[in-house]
Amino acid sequence: MSTGIAPTSATRTDRPTHPRPSTRAWLVWSFGVLAYILAIVSRSSLSAVAAETSDRFGVTAATLSTFAVLQLGVYGAMQIPVGLILDRIGPRRVLTVGLLVMALGQGLLAVTESVPGAFAARFLVGAGDATIFVSVVRLIIAWFPPRQAPLLTQVTGLIAQFGQIVSVIPLLALVHSRGWTFAFLGLALVLLLVAIAVGASVRDHPPHHEAPVLPAGPRVVQRVREVWSNPGTRLGFWAHFVTPHGGNVIALLWGFPYLTAGEGLPIGQAQALLSIQVVAGAVFGLLIGRFAGRHPLRRSWAVLAVVGIQAVALAVVVANPGPAPVWQLLILVMCFAAGGPGSLVGLDFARTSNPPHLTSSATGMANSAGFLASLLALLMIGALLDVQNAGTPDTYSLEGFRIAFCSLYLLWLVGVVGVLHNRRRLRRVMAENGVHVPPLREVVNRYQRRR
């Protein structure tokens, strides 16, 4: 079985050459970014209205976590099937259907008042969300030169994170001023309109450009095994696993309750910090994207650095005897913001290590990892809050949140082990193919000699 290893996008010789991106390419990309922004709004909508959700459905922290866990579980479980479907039918149809499914989910959430109805709504939102980012990545690969793909993927992710600001400020304001039903029906309508626009305007690839030809067979299970057997895919999986779950916990559910009910910040300050998280993510995205593009053989160091600053920032906040100073919370939120851009390095590992006809399958497989980690983090935090009798808006406590957030360290430990193990295996295969990655000390010594 062929490994399909290609360590960097710069060394790929099996991709078609691209001219300079056309105006149509940027238009297609813009529609993809708009779709991803709305996916982020839908994904993080319960974070800003966590207290309102708890009151509307009469649920505790564990059940509230289950809403987000179900959504992330569906997202993660659908990544491999979505990748396989993308490789077969292309991103336009997958993206359009995903937006329609999310619109249906938000519409159901707007009108239901029962817990089963809310579960069904979040199931639909997770299913629709699962199609969006991998479809946009596929459009980037088809419409832009390979050398631009890592940075443009980062830019896509960082722009889309502004959807979190929409959920934290305008959506919350609409819920307070016009009511729950009006706010979520409005979001459903916007999703529907964008789905129509995407279906009418987006094309899978440029004119006169042939899509990658899928070889006959193998069967689905064999293709999944082929993709997973590639150490680059596994490295991408663990890189995506270890980086984003801290930021997702804050953005998807527990950030607003932690900052207001736990740390005692006014609503305005909490909104400002969560908005700064988005801006910080944009800055980290540019830095990490540029680093990954210029040093493709050292991309894993960006992943490990992101984990390191997140772990240290959380330790500093947790070590406070009382409420943390705002500047420490600001640093924590900014460090967690690096998780999103860091996770995209994992997708880059999967993309550049597989042949073109397996790109979406590999990307989907890697993309499931961060949401699996986020699912586990949300489950553990909700359960730990309930165990401490701090699982409802009336009983949230700073100490309860601190103990619950320490569960993130277990996921960081598991993820770092996975990254180091699979990096070693990938480098071994690369060496067999004639690509040698010199030890870091050798690179440092060489740089010092040049100085």
XYZ file of C-alpha atoms in Angstrom:
451
model
C 0.000 0.000 0.000
C 1.364 3.363 -0.910
C 2.040 5.727 1.964
C 1.283 8.792 -0.100
C 3.750 10.751 2.003
C 4.510 14.255 0.823
C 6.014 16.250 3.666
C 5.214 19.726 2.446
C 2.923 21.384 -0.014
C 6.009 22.819 -1.682
C 7.178 19.321 -2.656
C 3.862 18.137 -4.077
C 4.269 17.359 -7.764
C 0.877 15.674 -8.250
C -1.237 18.825 -7.864
C -2.225 20.871 -10.878
C -0.404 24.108 -11.428
C -2.465 27.260 -10.863
C -2.258 30.669 -12.422
C -2.625 33.731 -10.292
C -5.976 33.526 -8.383
C -8.789 35.101 -10.388
C -11.541 37.412 -9.190
C -13.869 34.414 -9.381
C -11.564 32.491 -7.048
C -11.756 35.229 -4.436
C -15.544 35.367 -4.831
C -15.851 31.622 -4.262
C -13.579 31.897 -1.240
C -15.650 34.799 0.135
C -18.824 32.707 0.011
C -16.969 29.909 1.787
C -15.788 32.283 4.510
C -19.325 33.646 4.954
C -20.641 30.104 5.347
C -17.954 29.342 7.923
C -18.713 32.535 9.865
C -22.338 31.436 10.160
C -21.183 27.976 11.229
C -19.170 29.549 14.043
C -22.188 31.656 15.068
C -24.345 28.537 15.160
C -21.685 26.517 16.962
C -21.032 29.071 19.717
C -24.555 30.471 20.113
C -25.247 28.590 23.350
C -22.138 30.007 25.043
C -23.435 33.580 25.111
C -26.934 32.490 26.154
C -25.962 29.666 28.529
C -27.944 31.112 31.451
C -30.959 31.774 29.200
C -30.722 28.219 27.836
C -30.625 26.788 31.350
C -33.690 28.811 32.342
C -35.653 28.082 29.134
C -35.212 24.317 29.331
C -34.770 23.980 33.113
C -31.478 22.074 32.974
C -28.320 21.825 35.111
C -24.684 22.166 34.073
C -24.325 18.496 33.115
C -27.349 18.632 30.808
C -26.282 22.004 29.456
C -22.896 20.489 28.645
C -24.691 17.627 26.942
C -26.198 20.051 24.411
C -22.706 21.086 23.334
C -21.363 17.535 23.673
C -24.063 16.182 21.368
C -23.345 18.897 18.825
C -19.596 18.231 18.905
C -20.105 14.461 18.918
C -22.179 14.640 15.756
C -19.629 17.014 14.212
C -16.733 14.690 14.977
C -18.546 11.501 13.951
C -19.483 12.991 10.577
C -16.020 14.201 9.597
C -14.911 10.967 7.946
C -18.223 10.386 6.075
C -18.274 14.035 4.984
C -14.691 13.756 3.728
C -15.545 10.644 1.715
C -18.628 12.320 0.246
C -16.608 15.430 -0.597
C -14.111 13.334 -2.513
C -17.040 11.975 -4.540
C -19.474 14.846 -5.192
C -17.503 18.044 -4.534
C -17.783 20.929 -2.054
C -20.596 23.040 -3.569
C -23.374 20.552 -2.943
C -21.985 19.471 0.430
C -21.657 23.110 1.571
C -25.185 23.980 0.440
C -26.772 20.999 2.178
C -24.812 21.729 5.351
C -26.124 25.308 5.505
C -29.695 24.097 4.966
C -29.377 21.524 7.753
C -28.024 24.186 10.140
C -30.925 26.481 9.208
C -33.362 23.699 10.053
C -31.638 23.125 13.397
C -31.694 26.784 14.408
C -35.332 27.060 13.341
C -36.234 24.087 15.522
C -34.288 25.548 18.465
C -36.218 28.805 18.043
C -39.642 27.213 18.512
C -39.084 24.225 20.796
C -39.432 24.448 24.570
C -38.637 20.817 25.364
C -35.290 19.228 26.134
C -35.715 16.503 23.441
C -36.498 19.223 20.901
C -33.368 21.117 21.914
C -31.284 17.948 21.571
C -32.685 17.382 18.072
C -31.889 20.996 17.151
C -28.280 20.762 18.317
C -27.951 17.429 16.486
C -28.931 19.160 13.246
C -26.617 22.108 13.923
C -23.695 19.742 14.529
C -24.488 17.750 11.386
C -24.632 20.864 9.219
C -21.566 22.403 10.820
C -19.592 19.224 10.069
C -19.748 19.940 6.337
C -18.607 23.546 6.296
C -14.897 23.887 7.030
C -13.704 20.813 5.150
C -15.704 22.015 2.133
C -14.069 25.438 2.318
C -10.615 23.836 2.550
C -11.431 21.789 -0.545
C -12.428 24.979 -2.401
C -9.135 26.626 -1.393
C -7.176 23.647 -2.738
C -9.099 23.753 -6.036
C -9.025 27.524 -6.668
C -5.648 28.662 -5.268
C -1.968 27.728 -5.745
C -0.716 25.066 -3.308
C 1.854 27.444 -1.793
C -0.971 29.759 -0.671
C -3.115 27.034 0.900
C -1.643 26.985 4.460
C -1.835 30.754 4.962
C -5.220 31.090 3.262
C -6.615 28.295 5.424
C -5.404 30.184 8.501
C -6.923 33.420 7.227
C -10.221 31.621 6.629
C -10.224 30.308 10.163
C -9.332 33.602 11.781
C -11.925 35.618 9.812
C -14.609 33.064 10.614
C -13.878 33.361 14.332
C -15.528 36.772 14.225
C -18.727 34.743 14.187
C -18.071 34.265 17.889
C -18.437 38.031 18.376
C -21.790 37.857 16.595
C -23.012 35.229 19.043
C -21.617 37.022 22.098
C -22.954 40.517 21.327
C -25.697 40.881 18.650
C -27.319 37.470 19.239
C -27.353 37.933 23.002
C -28.762 41.430 22.572
C -31.513 40.084 20.290
C -32.431 37.381 22.804
C -32.743 40.030 25.530
C -34.594 42.617 23.433
C -36.791 40.591 21.059
C -36.856 37.173 22.669
C -35.416 33.723 22.090
C -37.682 32.759 19.179
C -37.086 35.938 17.183
C -33.290 35.714 17.563
C -32.913 32.091 16.482
C -35.482 32.312 13.684
C -33.511 35.277 12.350
C -30.322 33.207 12.393
C -32.121 30.370 10.590
C -33.296 32.779 7.879
C -29.773 34.096 7.295
C -28.463 30.534 6.964
C -31.169 29.752 4.424
C -30.353 32.808 2.289
C -26.626 32.053 2.290
C -27.328 28.425 1.336
C -29.230 29.645 -1.723
C -26.412 32.050 -2.636
C -23.745 29.340 -2.269
C -25.701 26.878 -4.384
C -26.111 29.461 -7.143
C -22.636 31.045 -7.129
C -19.986 28.566 -5.970
C -18.337 26.080 -8.311
C -16.183 23.121 -7.288
C -13.189 24.136 -9.402
C -12.135 26.757 -11.968
C -13.381 26.522 -15.574
C -11.362 24.133 -17.769
C -9.784 22.644 -14.660
C -10.328 18.931 -14.165
C -11.114 17.652 -10.701
C -8.793 14.962 -9.270
C -9.667 11.586 -10.765
C -10.740 9.027 -8.189
C -9.167 5.635 -8.770
C -11.524 2.679 -8.998
C -12.105 1.122 -5.575
C -11.131 0.500 -2.908
C -14.163 0.242 -0.702
C -14.914 2.830 1.935
C -13.434 0.839 4.814
C -10.256 0.207 2.828
C -9.961 3.910 1.968
C -10.357 4.865 5.613
C -7.659 2.373 6.558
C -5.373 3.724 3.841
C -5.794 7.284 5.069
C -5.344 6.374 8.744
C -2.284 4.209 8.042
C -0.490 7.327 6.829
C 1.550 8.719 9.760
C 0.996 12.243 8.426
C -2.744 11.784 8.902
C -2.225 10.542 12.442
C 0.119 13.413 13.245
C -2.509 15.793 11.898
C -5.155 14.074 14.048
C -3.196 14.516 17.269
C -2.092 18.047 16.407
C -5.762 18.931 15.938
C -6.705 17.050 19.122
C -4.306 18.787 21.466
C -4.689 22.461 20.541
C -8.281 23.804 20.336
C -10.296 22.260 23.182
C -9.479 24.977 25.736
C -10.649 27.720 23.401
C -13.698 25.686 22.364
C -14.735 25.218 25.983
C -14.655 28.988 26.416
C -16.321 29.805 23.106
C -18.938 27.064 22.973
C -20.345 27.054 26.503
C -18.423 27.912 29.647
C -16.576 31.152 28.866
C -19.384 33.566 29.667
C -20.585 31.784 32.860
C -16.996 31.408 34.087
C -16.105 35.065 33.576
C -19.345 36.491 35.011
C -20.569 34.043 37.675
C -17.112 32.624 38.497
C -14.673 35.529 38.242
C -17.365 38.143 38.947
C -16.784 40.306 35.868
C -19.537 42.619 34.608
C -21.283 41.448 31.453
C -19.588 44.168 29.392
C -16.099 43.134 30.483
C -16.834 39.473 29.803
C -18.081 40.323 26.317
C -14.969 42.401 25.704
C -12.656 39.552 26.740
C -14.465 37.045 24.528
C -14.267 39.514 21.652
C -10.540 39.980 22.264
C -10.209 36.216 22.028
C -11.319 36.500 18.407
C -8.855 39.307 17.632
C -6.025 37.394 19.315
C -6.926 34.343 17.243
C -6.549 36.452 14.115
C -3.051 37.557 15.145
C -1.983 34.023 16.053
C -3.428 32.782 12.775
C -1.214 35.076 10.751
C 1.873 34.209 12.795
C 1.305 30.449 12.746
C 0.306 30.422 9.088
C 3.445 32.318 8.122
C 5.615 30.039 10.261
C 4.057 26.873 8.803
C 4.507 28.167 5.264
C 8.157 29.158 5.732
C 9.214 26.223 7.947
C 7.085 23.248 6.869
C 9.430 20.718 8.451
C 9.034 22.460 11.842
C 5.236 22.834 11.902
C 4.894 20.565 14.925
C 6.816 23.081 17.037
C 4.004 25.586 16.510
C 1.559 23.002 17.872
C 3.701 22.261 20.935
C 4.238 25.976 21.603
C 0.470 26.590 21.558
C -0.082 23.819 24.104
C 2.695 25.180 26.307
C 1.375 28.740 26.548
C -2.170 27.513 27.181
C -1.097 25.216 30.012
C 1.015 27.919 31.670
C -1.674 30.597 31.367
C -4.323 28.356 32.946
C -1.943 27.381 35.764
C -1.327 31.050 36.602
C -5.066 31.814 36.771
C -5.922 28.704 38.794
C -3.137 29.433 41.308
C -4.765 32.700 42.442
C -6.295 32.534 45.939
C -9.226 34.701 44.814
C -10.589 36.141 41.585
C -7.854 36.539 39.008
C -6.792 40.022 37.891
C -8.296 41.060 34.586
C -4.867 41.110 32.942
C -4.382 37.413 33.781
C -7.797 36.561 32.366
C -6.905 38.543 29.264
C -3.712 36.519 28.795
C -5.614 33.282 29.388
C -8.231 34.139 26.775
C -5.545 35.198 24.289
C -3.555 31.992 24.801
C -6.662 29.867 24.376
C -7.300 31.800 21.153
C -4.097 30.322 19.723
C -5.701 26.882 19.798
C -7.808 27.441 16.689
C -4.911 28.495 14.424
C -2.739 25.816 15.998
C -5.282 23.129 15.132
C -5.175 24.115 11.455
C -1.566 22.959 11.350
C -2.986 19.480 11.931
C -5.143 19.806 8.825
C -2.073 20.925 6.893
C -0.219 17.759 7.968
C -3.116 15.618 6.730
C -3.484 17.548 3.474
C 0.177 17.501 2.458
C 0.760 13.868 3.416
C -1.945 12.320 1.219
C -2.575 12.073 -2.541
C -5.193 14.445 -4.027
C -8.028 11.890 -4.216
C -7.769 11.334 -0.438
C -7.344 14.978 0.599
C -10.861 15.550 1.918
C -10.982 12.168 3.664
C -7.687 12.878 5.426
C -8.710 16.442 6.301
C -12.019 15.240 7.712
C -10.311 12.571 9.773
C -7.884 15.079 11.287
C -10.618 17.673 11.761
C -12.632 15.309 13.938
C -9.912 15.176 16.584
C -10.205 18.658 18.089
C -13.929 18.266 18.429
C -13.507 14.885 20.085
C -11.191 16.544 22.619
C -13.628 19.429 23.070
C -16.477 16.967 23.604
C -14.493 15.209 26.335
C -13.547 18.544 27.912
C -17.155 19.742 28.022
C -18.308 16.441 29.517
C -15.634 16.496 32.206
C -16.214 20.138 33.130
C -19.997 19.725 33.379
C -19.650 16.556 35.452
C -17.070 18.115 37.793
C -19.274 21.173 38.337
C -22.232 18.956 39.228
C -20.130 16.834 41.591
C -19.241 20.040 43.457
C -22.925 21.122 43.555
C -21.962 24.074 41.352
C -23.864 23.080 38.248
C -26.689 25.628 37.956
C -26.638 29.407 37.353
C -27.536 29.929 41.029
C -24.672 27.776 42.308
C -21.798 28.538 39.894
C -18.631 29.228 41.891
C -15.070 30.280 41.140
C -13.624 27.287 42.984
C -15.923 24.944 41.086
C -14.807 26.310 37.723
C -11.132 26.151 38.693
C -11.291 22.496 39.660
C -13.320 21.647 36.570
C -10.951 23.448 34.192
C -7.975 21.467 35.534
C -9.354 18.485 33.604
C -7.932 20.139 30.459
C -4.424 19.088 31.536
C -5.283 15.410 31.025
C -6.226 16.072 27.395
C -3.085 18.135 26.803
C -0.933 15.304 28.167
C -2.558 12.651 25.961
C -2.379 14.903 22.902
C 1.287 15.833 23.302
C 2.221 12.147 23.589
C 0.285 11.472 20.377
C 2.012 14.343 18.549
C 5.528 13.311 19.563
C 4.983 9.632 18.782
C 3.519 10.206 15.318
C 6.000 12.962 14.442
C 8.761 10.438 15.020
C 7.020 7.887 12.778
C 6.385 10.434 10.012
C 9.993 11.580 10.023
C 11.118 7.970 9.746
C 8.992 7.480 6.614
C 10.174 10.815 5.209
C 13.799 9.747 5.704
C 13.069 6.547 3.741
C 11.789 8.787 0.924
C 14.926 10.949 0.992
C 13.680 13.863 3.106
C 15.838 14.355 6.200
C 14.671 16.556 9.084
C 17.817 17.685 10.940
C 17.667 17.771 14.756
C 16.819 21.165 16.173
C 20.210 21.501 17.855
C 21.875 21.041 14.470
C 19.748 23.829 12.994
C 20.567 26.115 15.933
C 24.306 25.399 15.624
C 24.176 26.075 11.893
C 22.395 29.381 12.504
C 24.939 30.381 15.152
C 27.828 29.599 12.808
C 26.271 31.811 10.123
C 25.939 34.620 12.678
